[in-house]
Coordinates of C-alpha atoms and ligand atoms in Angstrom, one line a residue:
M443 CA 52.7 63.6 56.3
H444 CA 54.4 62.1 53.3
R445 CA 56.2 65.4 52.9
F446 CA 58.0 64.7 56.1
S447 CA 58.6 61.1 55.6
S448 CA 60.2 61.9 52.3
I449 CA 62.6 64.1 54.1
F450 CA 63.3 61.3 56.4
H451 CA 63.9 58.5 53.9
G452 CA 67.2 58.3 52.2
S453 CA 68.9 60.6 54.7
G454 CA 72.0 59.1 56.0
L455 CA 73.5 62.1 57.6
A456 CA 71.9 64.8 59.7
T457 CA 68.4 65.4 58.9
H458 CA 67.1 68.8 59.9
F459 CA 63.6 69.9 59.7
S460 CA 61.9 72.6 61.4
E461 CA 58.5 73.3 62.7
T462 CA 59.0 76.7 61.3
L463 CA 58.4 75.0 58.0
I464 CA 54.8 75.0 59.1
W465 CA 54.6 77.9 61.4
R466 CA 56.8 80.5 59.8
H467 CA 54.0 82.1 57.7
P468 CA 51.2 83.3 59.8
P469 CA 47.9 81.9 58.6
K470 CA 46.0 84.2 56.3
K471 CA 43.0 85.9 57.7
G472 CA 39.9 83.7 57.5
L473 CA 41.8 80.4 57.4
A474 CA 39.8 78.0 59.3
T475 CA 41.0 77.2 62.8
T476 CA 40.5 73.5 62.0
T477 CA 43.3 73.8 59.4
I478 CA 45.6 75.2 62.1
L479 CA 44.5 72.5 64.5
L480 CA 45.1 69.9 61.8
R481 CA 48.5 71.2 61.2
F482 CA 49.3 71.2 64.9
L483 CA 48.1 67.6 65.0
L484 CA 50.4 66.8 62.1
V485 CA 53.3 68.2 64.0
L486 CA 52.5 66.0 66.9
I487 CA 52.3 63.0 64.7
V488 CA 55.6 63.8 63.2
A489 CA 57.1 64.3 66.6
A490 CA 55.7 60.9 67.7
F491 CA 57.2 59.4 64.6
I492 CA 60.6 60.9 65.4
S493 CA 60.6 59.8 69.0
S494 CA 59.5 56.3 68.0
L495 CA 62.5 56.3 65.7
W496 CA 64.6 57.4 68.6
V497 CA 63.4 54.6 70.8
D498 CA 63.7 52.0 68.1
T499 CA 67.2 52.7 67.1
S500 CA 69.9 54.3 69.1
R501 CA 71.2 55.9 66.0
F502 CA 69.1 59.0 66.2
S503 CA 68.7 61.5 68.9
V504 CA 66.3 64.3 69.1
D505 CA 67.0 67.8 70.2
N506 CA 64.2 70.2 71.0
S507 CA 65.9 73.5 71.2
I508 CA 64.7 77.0 71.9
N509 CA 63.9 78.0 68.3
N510 CA 61.5 75.1 68.0
T511 CA 63.7 73.3 65.6
V512 CA 63.7 69.5 65.8
I513 CA 67.1 68.2 64.8
I514 CA 67.6 64.6 64.2
F515 CA 71.1 63.4 63.7
Q516 CA 73.0 60.3 63.8
K517 CA 75.4 59.8 66.7
R518 CA 78.1 58.7 64.3
Q519 CA 77.8 62.0 62.4
K520 CA 81.4 62.8 63.0
P521 CA 83.6 60.6 61.0
P522 CA 85.7 58.4 63.3
K523 CA 89.3 59.3 63.6
E524 CA 91.5 57.8 61.0
I525 CA 94.3 55.6 62.2
I526 CA 97.6 56.2 60.3
I527 CA 100.3 53.5 60.3
P528 CA 103.2 54.5 58.1
L529 CA 105.5 52.1 56.2
N530 CA 108.2 50.8 58.5
C531 CA 111.2 50.4 56.2
S532 CA 114.2 49.0 57.9
T533 CA 117.5 50.9 57.8
Q534 CA 119.9 50.3 55.0
N535 CA 121.7 47.0 54.9
Q536 CA 119.2 45.0 57.0
T537 CA 116.9 42.7 55.0
Q538 CA 113.4 44.1 54.9
T539 CA 111.0 42.3 57.2
C540 CA 107.3 42.5 57.6
P541 CA 106.2 44.5 60.7
T542 CA 104.9 42.4 63.5
N543 CA 103.1 45.2 65.2
Y544 CA 100.4 46.0 62.6
P545 CA 97.0 45.5 64.1
T546 CA 95.6 42.1 63.5
T547 CA 92.3 42.5 65.0
F548 CA 89.7 44.6 63.4
Q549 CA 87.6 46.8 65.5
T550 CA 85.3 49.3 64.0
Q551 CA 84.5 52.1 66.4
Y552 CA 80.9 51.8 65.3
P553 CA 80.3 48.1 64.9
D554 CA 76.6 48.4 64.2
P555 CA 76.4 46.5 60.9
S556 CA 73.1 48.1 60.0
S557 CA 74.7 51.5 59.9
K558 CA 76.7 50.7 56.8
A559 CA 75.1 50.9 53.5
S560 CA 74.5 48.0 51.2
C561 CA 77.1 47.4 48.6
P562 CA 76.5 48.6 45.0
D563 CA 74.4 46.2 43.0
Y564 CA 77.2 45.0 40.8
F565 CA 78.6 43.1 43.9
R566 CA 75.9 40.6 43.1
W567 CA 78.0 39.3 40.3
V568 CA 80.3 37.8 42.9
H569 CA 77.7 35.2 43.5
E570 CA 77.4 34.6 39.8
D571 CA 81.1 34.3 39.3
L572 CA 81.4 31.7 42.1
R573 CA 78.3 29.8 41.1
P574 CA 80.2 27.0 39.3
W575 CA 81.5 25.8 42.8
K576 CA 78.4 26.5 44.8
V577 CA 77.4 22.9 45.0
T578 CA 80.7 21.1 44.9
G579 CA 82.8 23.6 46.9
I580 CA 86.5 24.1 45.9
T581 CA 89.0 21.3 46.6
R582 CA 92.7 21.6 46.7
D583 CA 92.9 19.6 43.5
M584 CA 90.7 22.2 41.7
V585 CA 93.0 25.1 42.8
E586 CA 96.1 23.2 41.9
R587 CA 94.8 22.6 38.4
A588 CA 94.4 26.3 37.9
N589 CA 98.2 26.6 38.0
K590 CA 98.5 25.9 34.3
T591 CA 98.3 29.6 33.3
A592 CA 98.6 31.3 36.7
H593 CA 101.3 33.8 37.3
F594 CA 101.2 33.4 41.0
R595 CA 99.4 31.7 43.9
L596 CA 98.2 34.0 46.7
I597 CA 98.1 32.4 50.2
I598 CA 96.5 34.1 53.2
V599 CA 97.1 32.4 56.5
N600 CA 96.5 34.2 59.8
N601 CA 96.3 37.6 58.2
K602 CA 99.6 37.2 56.5
A603 CA 100.0 37.1 52.8
Y604 CA 102.4 34.8 50.9
I605 CA 103.1 34.5 47.2
E606 CA 104.3 31.6 45.2
R607 CA 105.4 32.9 41.8
Y608 CA 105.2 30.8 38.7
K609 CA 106.2 33.3 36.1
K610 CA 106.6 37.0 35.5
S611 CA 103.6 38.9 34.1
I612 CA 103.6 41.6 31.4
Q613 CA 105.0 44.8 32.8
T614 CA 104.1 45.4 36.5
R615 CA 100.6 43.9 36.4
D616 CA 101.4 41.2 39.0
V617 CA 103.3 43.7 41.2
F618 CA 100.4 46.1 41.4
T619 CA 97.8 43.4 41.7
I620 CA 99.6 42.0 44.7
W621 CA 100.1 45.5 46.0
G622 CA 96.4 46.0 45.9
I623 CA 95.7 42.8 47.9
L624 CA 98.2 43.9 50.5
Q625 CA 96.4 47.2 50.8
L626 CA 93.2 45.3 51.3
L627 CA 94.9 43.5 54.2
R628 CA 96.0 46.9 55.6
K629 CA 92.5 48.2 55.3
Y630 CA 90.7 45.3 56.9
P631 CA 93.2 43.5 59.1
G632 CA 91.9 40.4 60.8
R633 CA 88.9 40.3 58.6
L634 CA 90.2 38.2 55.7
P635 CA 89.9 34.5 55.9
D636 CA 92.6 32.0 55.2
L637 CA 92.7 31.1 51.5
E638 CA 94.7 30.0 48.5
L639 CA 94.0 31.2 45.1
M640 CA 95.6 31.2 41.6
F641 CA 95.9 34.4 39.7
D642 CA 96.5 34.8 35.9
C643 CA 97.5 38.4 34.9
D644 CA 97.0 37.9 31.1
D645 CA 94.1 39.5 29.2
R646 CA 91.8 36.8 28.0
P647 CA 89.8 34.4 30.1
V648 CA 90.8 30.7 29.6
I649 CA 88.5 28.5 31.6
F650 CA 86.0 27.5 28.9
S651 CA 82.6 26.4 30.2
R652 CA 82.1 23.9 27.4
Y653 CA 84.8 21.6 28.8
Y654 CA 82.9 21.3 32.1
R655 CA 79.4 20.5 30.9
G656 CA 77.3 17.4 30.3
Q657 CA 79.2 14.1 30.6
N658 CA 82.3 15.7 31.9
T659 CA 82.0 15.9 35.7
T660 CA 85.4 17.4 36.2
A661 CA 84.9 20.6 38.1
P662 CA 86.4 23.7 36.6
P663 CA 89.6 25.1 38.3
P664 CA 88.9 28.5 40.0
L665 CA 91.2 31.1 38.4
F666 CA 91.3 34.8 39.1
R667 CA 91.9 37.4 36.4
Y668 CA 90.9 40.8 35.3
C669 CA 88.0 40.0 32.9
G670 CA 85.6 37.4 31.8
D671 CA 83.3 36.7 28.9
R672 CA 80.1 34.6 28.3
W673 CA 82.0 31.5 27.3
T674 CA 84.3 31.2 30.3
M675 CA 84.3 30.8 34.1
D676 CA 87.3 32.8 35.2
I677 CA 86.6 34.9 38.3
V678 CA 86.9 38.6 37.7
F679 CA 89.0 40.8 40.0
P680 CA 89.9 44.5 39.9
D681 CA 92.8 45.1 37.6
W682 CA 96.2 46.5 38.5
S683 CA 95.6 50.0 37.2
F684 CA 93.5 50.9 40.3
W685 CA 96.9 51.1 42.1
G686 CA 98.8 52.6 39.2
W687 CA 100.4 51.7 35.9
P688 CA 103.9 53.1 36.0
E689 CA 104.9 52.0 32.4
I690 CA 102.5 54.6 31.0
N691 CA 102.4 56.9 33.9
I692 CA 98.8 56.2 34.9
R693 CA 98.4 57.3 38.5
P694 CA 96.4 55.4 41.1
W695 CA 92.7 55.5 40.6
D696 CA 92.0 57.6 43.7
S697 CA 94.1 60.4 42.4
I698 CA 92.7 60.3 38.9
L699 CA 89.1 60.1 40.1
R700 CA 89.7 63.3 42.2
E701 CA 91.4 65.0 39.3
M702 CA 88.5 64.1 36.9
K703 CA 85.9 65.2 39.3
E704 CA 87.5 68.6 39.5
G705 CA 88.1 68.7 35.8
N706 CA 84.5 67.8 34.9
N707 CA 83.1 70.5 37.1
V708 CA 85.5 73.3 36.5
K709 CA 87.3 73.1 33.2
S710 CA 85.1 71.8 30.5
K711 CA 81.3 72.0 30.4
W712 CA 79.7 69.3 28.2
I713 CA 78.2 71.8 25.9
E714 CA 81.5 73.5 25.3
R715 CA 83.2 70.3 24.3
E716 CA 83.9 69.2 20.7
P717 CA 80.7 67.8 19.3
Y718 CA 82.4 64.7 18.0
A719 CA 83.3 61.2 19.1
Y720 CA 86.9 60.9 20.3
W721 CA 89.1 57.9 20.7
K722 CA 92.8 57.6 21.3
G723 CA 94.6 54.3 21.7
N724 CA 96.6 51.5 20.3
P725 CA 94.9 50.1 17.2
F726 CA 97.4 47.3 16.7
V727 CA 96.2 45.0 19.4
A728 CA 92.9 44.1 17.7
E729 CA 91.4 44.0 14.3
T730 CA 88.3 45.7 15.5
R731 CA 90.3 48.8 16.5
K732 CA 92.0 48.9 13.1
D733 CA 88.5 48.8 11.6
L734 CA 87.5 51.6 13.8
L735 CA 90.2 53.8 12.3
T736 CA 88.5 53.7 9.0
C737 CA 85.8 55.9 10.5
N738 CA 88.3 58.8 11.0
V739 CA 87.4 62.1 9.5
S740 CA 89.1 62.9 6.1
D741 CA 88.6 65.2 3.1
K742 CA 86.1 62.7 1.7
Q743 CA 84.1 61.7 4.7
D744 CA 83.0 62.7 8.2
W745 CA 81.5 60.1 10.4
N746 CA 81.7 62.4 13.3
A747 CA 84.7 60.5 14.7
R748 CA 88.0 62.0 15.7
L749 CA 90.5 59.2 16.1
Y750 CA 94.1 59.2 17.2
V751 CA 96.8 56.6 17.5
Q752 CA 98.5 56.6 20.8
D753 CA 102.2 56.9 20.2
W754 CA 103.7 55.6 23.4
I755 CA 107.3 56.4 22.4
L756 CA 106.5 60.0 21.7
E757 CA 104.3 60.2 24.7
S758 CA 107.0 58.8 27.0
Q759 CA 109.4 61.4 25.6
Q760 CA 106.9 64.1 26.5
G761 CA 106.3 62.7 30.0
F762 CA 102.9 61.2 29.1
K763 CA 101.3 64.6 29.4
Q764 CA 99.0 63.9 26.5
S765 CA 97.9 60.5 27.9
N766 CA 96.6 61.7 31.2
P767 CA 93.1 60.3 31.3
A768 CA 91.8 63.3 33.3
R769 CA 92.8 65.6 30.5
Q770 CA 91.1 63.6 27.8
C771 CA 87.5 64.8 28.5
T772 CA 87.5 67.3 25.7
H773 CA 84.8 65.8 23.5
R774 CA 81.1 65.3 24.0
Y775 CA 81.3 61.7 23.0
K776 CA 84.0 59.2 23.8
I777 CA 84.4 55.8 22.2
Y778 CA 85.2 52.7 24.2
I779 CA 86.4 49.8 22.1
E780 CA 88.0 46.6 23.4
G781 CA 91.5 45.7 22.7
W782 CA 92.9 42.2 23.0
A783 CA 90.2 41.8 25.7
W784 CA 88.6 44.3 28.0
S785 CA 90.4 47.6 28.2
V786 CA 91.7 49.4 31.2
S787 CA 90.6 52.7 29.5
E788 CA 87.0 51.9 30.2
K789 CA 86.7 53.5 33.6
Y790 CA 88.5 56.7 32.5
I791 CA 86.2 57.0 29.5
L792 CA 83.1 56.4 31.6
A793 CA 84.2 59.0 34.2
C794 CA 84.5 61.8 31.7
D795 CA 80.9 63.2 31.8
S796 CA 80.9 62.6 28.0
M797 CA 78.4 60.2 26.5
T798 CA 80.3 57.0 26.1
L799 CA 79.9 55.2 22.7
L800 CA 80.4 51.6 23.7
V801 CA 81.3 49.4 20.8
K802 CA 79.6 46.1 21.5
P803 CA 81.8 44.5 24.2
H804 CA 82.6 40.8 24.5
Y805 CA 84.4 41.0 27.8
Y806 CA 83.4 42.3 31.2
D807 CA 85.4 43.5 34.2
F808 CA 83.9 43.4 37.7
F809 CA 81.6 46.4 37.4
L810 CA 80.7 46.7 33.7
R811 CA 77.9 44.2 33.8
N812 CA 75.6 46.5 35.7
L813 CA 75.7 49.4 33.2
Q814 CA 72.7 49.8 31.0
P815 CA 72.6 50.9 27.4
V816 CA 70.9 54.3 26.8
E817 CA 71.0 54.9 30.6
H818 CA 74.8 54.8 31.1
Y819 CA 76.2 54.6 27.5
W820 CA 75.2 54.5 23.9
P821 CA 75.6 51.1 22.2
I822 CA 77.6 51.0 19.0
R823 CA 77.4 48.1 16.5
E824 CA 80.4 46.2 15.9
D825 CA 79.9 45.5 12.3
Q826 CA 78.9 49.0 11.2
K827 CA 80.9 51.2 13.4
C828 CA 81.1 54.3 11.2
K829 CA 77.4 54.5 10.5
S830 CA 76.6 53.7 14.1
I831 CA 78.9 56.4 15.4
K832 CA 77.7 59.0 12.9
F833 CA 74.1 58.3 14.1
A834 CA 75.0 58.4 17.8
V835 CA 76.7 61.7 17.5
D836 CA 73.9 63.2 15.4
W837 CA 71.3 61.9 17.9
G838 CA 73.3 63.3 20.8
N839 CA 73.7 66.8 19.2
N840 CA 70.0 66.8 18.6
H841 CA 69.1 65.6 22.1
K842 CA 71.7 67.5 24.1
Q843 CA 69.9 67.2 27.4
K844 CA 69.5 63.4 27.1
A845 CA 73.0 62.9 25.9
Q846 CA 74.4 64.9 28.8
E847 CA 72.3 62.9 31.2
I848 CA 73.7 59.6 29.8
G849 CA 77.2 61.0 30.2
K850 CA 76.5 62.2 33.7
A851 CA 74.8 58.9 34.7
A852 CA 78.0 57.0 33.8
S853 CA 80.4 59.3 35.6
N854 CA 78.1 59.4 38.6
F855 CA 78.2 55.6 38.6
I856 CA 82.0 55.6 38.5
Q857 CA 82.4 58.4 41.0
E858 CA 79.9 57.0 43.5
K859 CA 80.1 53.3 43.1
V860 CA 83.6 52.5 41.8
K861 CA 85.6 54.5 44.3
M862 CA 88.6 52.9 45.8
D863 CA 86.5 52.1 48.9
D864 CA 84.1 50.2 46.7
V865 CA 87.0 48.4 44.9
Y866 CA 88.4 47.2 48.3
D867 CA 84.9 46.1 49.5
Y868 CA 84.4 44.2 46.2
M869 CA 87.7 42.4 46.8
F870 CA 86.9 41.8 50.4
H871 CA 83.5 40.2 49.6
L872 CA 84.8 38.2 46.7
L873 CA 87.6 36.8 48.7
N874 CA 85.3 36.0 51.6
E875 CA 82.7 34.3 49.5
Y876 CA 85.5 32.4 47.7
A877 CA 87.0 31.3 51.0
K878 CA 83.7 30.0 52.2
L879 CA 83.7 27.5 49.4
L880 CA 87.2 26.1 50.2
K881 CA 87.1 22.5 51.3
F882 CA 90.7 22.4 52.5
K883 CA 92.9 24.2 55.0
A884 CA 95.1 26.9 53.4
M885 CA 98.8 26.2 53.9
V886 CA 101.9 28.0 53.0
P887 CA 103.7 25.9 50.4
E888 CA 107.4 25.5 50.2
G889 CA 108.7 28.2 47.9
A890 CA 106.2 30.8 48.9
V891 CA 107.5 34.0 50.5
E892 CA 105.8 36.3 52.9
I893 CA 105.0 39.7 51.5
C894 CA 103.7 42.9 53.0
S895 CA 103.6 46.5 51.9
E896 CA 107.1 47.0 53.4
T897 CA 108.8 44.2 51.4
M898 CA 107.3 45.7 48.2
A899 CA 107.4 49.5 48.7
C900 CA 110.6 49.9 50.7
M901 CA 112.7 48.5 47.9
A902 CA 110.8 49.9 44.9
N903 CA 112.1 52.8 42.9
G904 CA 110.9 55.6 40.6
L905 CA 107.3 55.6 39.6
E906 CA 106.6 52.2 41.0
K907 CA 107.6 53.5 44.5
K908 CA 105.7 56.8 43.9
F909 CA 102.5 55.0 43.0
M910 CA 102.8 52.6 45.8
V911 CA 103.2 55.4 48.3
E912 CA 100.3 57.3 46.7
S913 CA 98.0 54.3 46.7
M914 CA 98.9 52.9 50.1
V915 CA 96.1 52.4 52.5
K916 CA 96.9 54.7 55.4
G917 CA 95.8 52.3 58.2
P918 CA 93.0 50.1 59.3
S919 CA 89.6 51.2 58.3
V920 CA 87.4 52.5 61.1
T921 CA 84.3 51.5 59.3
S922 CA 83.1 48.1 58.2
P923 CA 82.8 47.0 54.6
C924 CA 79.5 47.5 53.0
T925 CA 76.8 44.8 53.4
M926 CA 76.9 42.2 50.6
P927 CA 73.7 42.0 48.6
P928 CA 72.1 38.6 48.1
P929 CA 72.4 36.8 44.7
Y930 CA 70.1 37.8 41.9
E931 CA 66.9 35.8 41.7
P932 CA 67.1 33.9 38.3
K933 CA 63.9 35.8 37.2
V934 CA 65.5 39.2 38.0
L935 CA 68.7 38.3 36.2
G936 CA 66.6 37.2 33.2
A937 CA 64.7 40.5 33.2
F938 CA 68.0 42.3 33.6
Y939 CA 69.4 40.7 30.4
R940 CA 66.2 41.3 28.5
R941 CA 66.1 45.0 29.4
K942 CA 69.7 45.3 28.1
V943 CA 69.0 43.5 24.9
N944 CA 65.8 45.4 24.3
A945 CA 67.5 48.8 24.8
I946 CA 70.2 47.9 22.3
R947 CA 67.6 46.7 19.8
R948 CA 65.7 49.9 20.2
V949 CA 68.8 52.0 19.3
E950 CA 69.5 49.7 16.4
N951 CA 66.0 50.4 15.1
W952 CA 66.4 54.1 15.4
E953 CA 69.7 53.8 13.6
N954 CA 68.1 51.8 10.8
T955 CA 65.3 54.4 10.4
Y956 CA 67.9 57.2 10.3
W957 CA 69.9 55.6 7.5
D958 CA 66.8 54.5 5.6
S959 CA 65.8 58.2 5.6
F960 CA 69.1 59.0 3.9
N961 CA 68.7 56.3 1.3
K962 CA 65.3 57.5 0.4
Q963 CA 66.5 61.1 -0.3
Ligands
NAG259 C1 67.8 76.7 65.5 O1 68.7 76.1 66.4 C2 69.6 75.2 65.8 C3 70.3 74.5 66.9 O2 70.3 75.2 68.1 C4 70.5 76.0 64.9 O3 71.5 75.2 64.3 C5 69.7 76.7 63.8 O4 70.5 77.5 63.0 C6 68.6 77.5 64.4 N1 67.7 78.0 63.4 C7 67.3 79.3 63.3 C8 66.4 79.6 62.1 O5 67.6 80.1 64.1
NAG260 C1 109.7 49.2 62.8 O1 110.1 47.8 62.8 C2 111.1 47.6 63.8 C3 111.6 46.2 63.6 O2 111.0 45.5 62.6 C4 110.5 47.7 65.2 O3 111.4 47.5 66.2 C5 109.9 49.2 65.3 O4 109.3 49.3 66.5 C6 109.0 49.5 64.2 N1 108.6 50.9 64.2 C7 107.4 51.3 64.3 C8 107.1 52.8 64.3 O5 106.4 50.5 64.3
NAG261 C1 126.1 48.7 56.0 O1 126.3 49.6 54.9 C2 127.4 50.5 55.2 C3 127.5 51.4 54.0 O2 126.4 51.3 53.1 C4 128.7 49.8 55.5 O3 129.6 50.8 55.8 C5 128.4 48.9 56.7 O4 129.6 48.1 56.9 C6 127.3 47.9 56.4 N1 127.0 47.2 57.6 C7 126.8 45.8 57.6 C8 126.6 45.2 58.9 O5 126.8 45.2 56.6
NAG262 C1 100.7 22.5 38.7 O1 100.2 21.5 39.6 C2 100.5 20.2 39.3 C3 99.9 19.3 40.3 O2 98.6 19.5 40.4 C4 102.0 20.0 39.2 O3 102.3 18.7 38.8 C5 102.6 21.0 38.3 O4 104.0 21.0 38.4 C6 102.2 22.4 38.7 N1 102.7 23.4 37.7 C7 103.3 24.4 38.0 C8 103.7 25.4 36.9 O5 103.6 24.7 39.2
NAG263 C1 87.0 16.9 31.1 O1 87.5 18.2 31.2 C2 88.9 18.3 31.5 C3 89.4 19.7 31.7 O2 89.2 20.4 30.5 C4 89.7 17.6 30.4 O3 91.1 17.5 30.7 C5 89.2 16.1 30.2 O4 89.8 15.5 29.1 C6 87.7 16.2 30.0 N1 87.1 14.8 30.0 C7 86.3 14.4 29.1 C8 85.8 13.0 29.2 O5 85.9 15.1 28.2
NAG264 C1 92.3 61.3 12.1 O1 92.1 62.6 11.5 C2 92.7 63.6 12.2 C3 92.2 64.9 11.5 O2 92.5 64.9 10.1 C4 94.2 63.5 12.2 O3 94.8 64.5 12.9 C5 94.5 62.1 12.8 O4 95.9 61.9 12.8 C6 93.8 61.0 12.1 N1 94.0 59.8 12.9 C7 94.5 58.7 12.3 C8 94.7 57.5 13.2 O5 94.9 58.7 11.1

């Protein structure tokens, strides 16, 4: 029986199984009739099980066709038809307006909420990031106080988005962040609550927890940005590069992810890749990166590292062909090292199928916290990078199967749980949970302007325009967002941290043993 139930469980789509599984081979001579009877009974039980399923939920139907095959399939097997609503750019010298005919109610064709899978586990950090306001809620004063470093205020009222700009961000970070939010509104029209939030597009988090502890009963201002760390309470939100980074010709994430998937499968098998640790980037943004460069291979040393400085000027002259993340999966090991804060390069590195050597990070983005050392990446010490890298690469080349698995686990995580659909669902739930805490009615302040995909994309030029068109959500989603998981139990969270720390400690011990053995020789 368990054989059949295991076929059942975890099957989202059509589940076929056939009685011929049992009946195909005629019983050998001498096989007791009781066995045959038992088998027949088993089939009956299974059939009963199926039909009970059918009665319980309308999602399955059972078809008993001539060849004795029982087919169970979900009624919603066929993906619902996509609705496509193109940009409506006004003709030349009219000022661009936002369309009034975009759907504002959200109707999934299959509104059964139980039919949609639970969100990936890392969504649980939404609860953690909003915990500082769980008891107090968020007042207007708190939001206003977050304006100190914010680049813009986002206001959503009645499904329309408004922006109050305070200052220009570096490059097009603000543009593509706002673009991303507009795409979320296109994807889930009518599903986003009214809200006001402050967004800071700079790298490092700024809301230090220590100012809001103990005697100081001032509540922290809620401020959205791309990364956080253990000392701060900034709320993490997906970064602009998911929609594109025109300055360095990084295409929208969807396109890159697709390209990488093809590249990983077709072009370069892990075993055929260079058996070294590769890194390419800008070393001038952080001391730790300059320090990393000392590990580069030379006549005198080989720490198994192959490191390159990204020359953006040269690259731009060559059309950034060398900086395409999908073409940088040429080595078995890839180093991730933070820059001024977290680095956008992280997802491209993890998606490579190579084993990621993760130099001890201090910052996290919205999905990093759920990755486990040795399962998804190999931890690298910060203070002894060269030795740590040398050991990691040696270990991997001696445990090729395991090293490959670690690489694969990370790229599976990225390919399956950090798809654009997941990114939008994360934003959706984060904004919904945030809005639940607001203690005031969102209002459009003077000085704010309505924005929509049309006001941004119709006027854009060059790569900006290209990436906007490429990353535009085609129309309202016909499926609901995934179901938000509950917060971590404190015990579970504790165990989660311990597991992480222990795994890192274990690697450090292996590493110590490795280097001790050299010293003894
Ligand atoms: C049995 O019938 C089903 C549906 O009629 C069909 O899809 C399947 O291919 C058949 N199997 C065999 C072994 O003929
Ligand atoms: C585009 O917008 C104009 C005015 O804003 C409107 O009259 C027209 O119907 C829209 N076209 C489509 C295809 O929605
Ligand atoms: C619109 O632009 C065209 C040329 O670009 C010009 O000839 C025409 O006078 C303009 N119309 C208005 C109403 O401004
Ligand atoms: C931030 O908000 C305060 C009031 O809370 C206001 O006095 C100040 O001018 C605002 N700063 C900016 C940059 O808008
Ligand atoms: C409490 O924290 C706020 C925000 O950092 C700060 O401005 C204020 O001076 C602090 N008050 C005390 C008594 O420390
Ligand atoms: C690292 O070494 C390689 C091989 O010698 C060389 O091509 C590369 O330029 C070096 N990288 C740096 C940052 O010096």
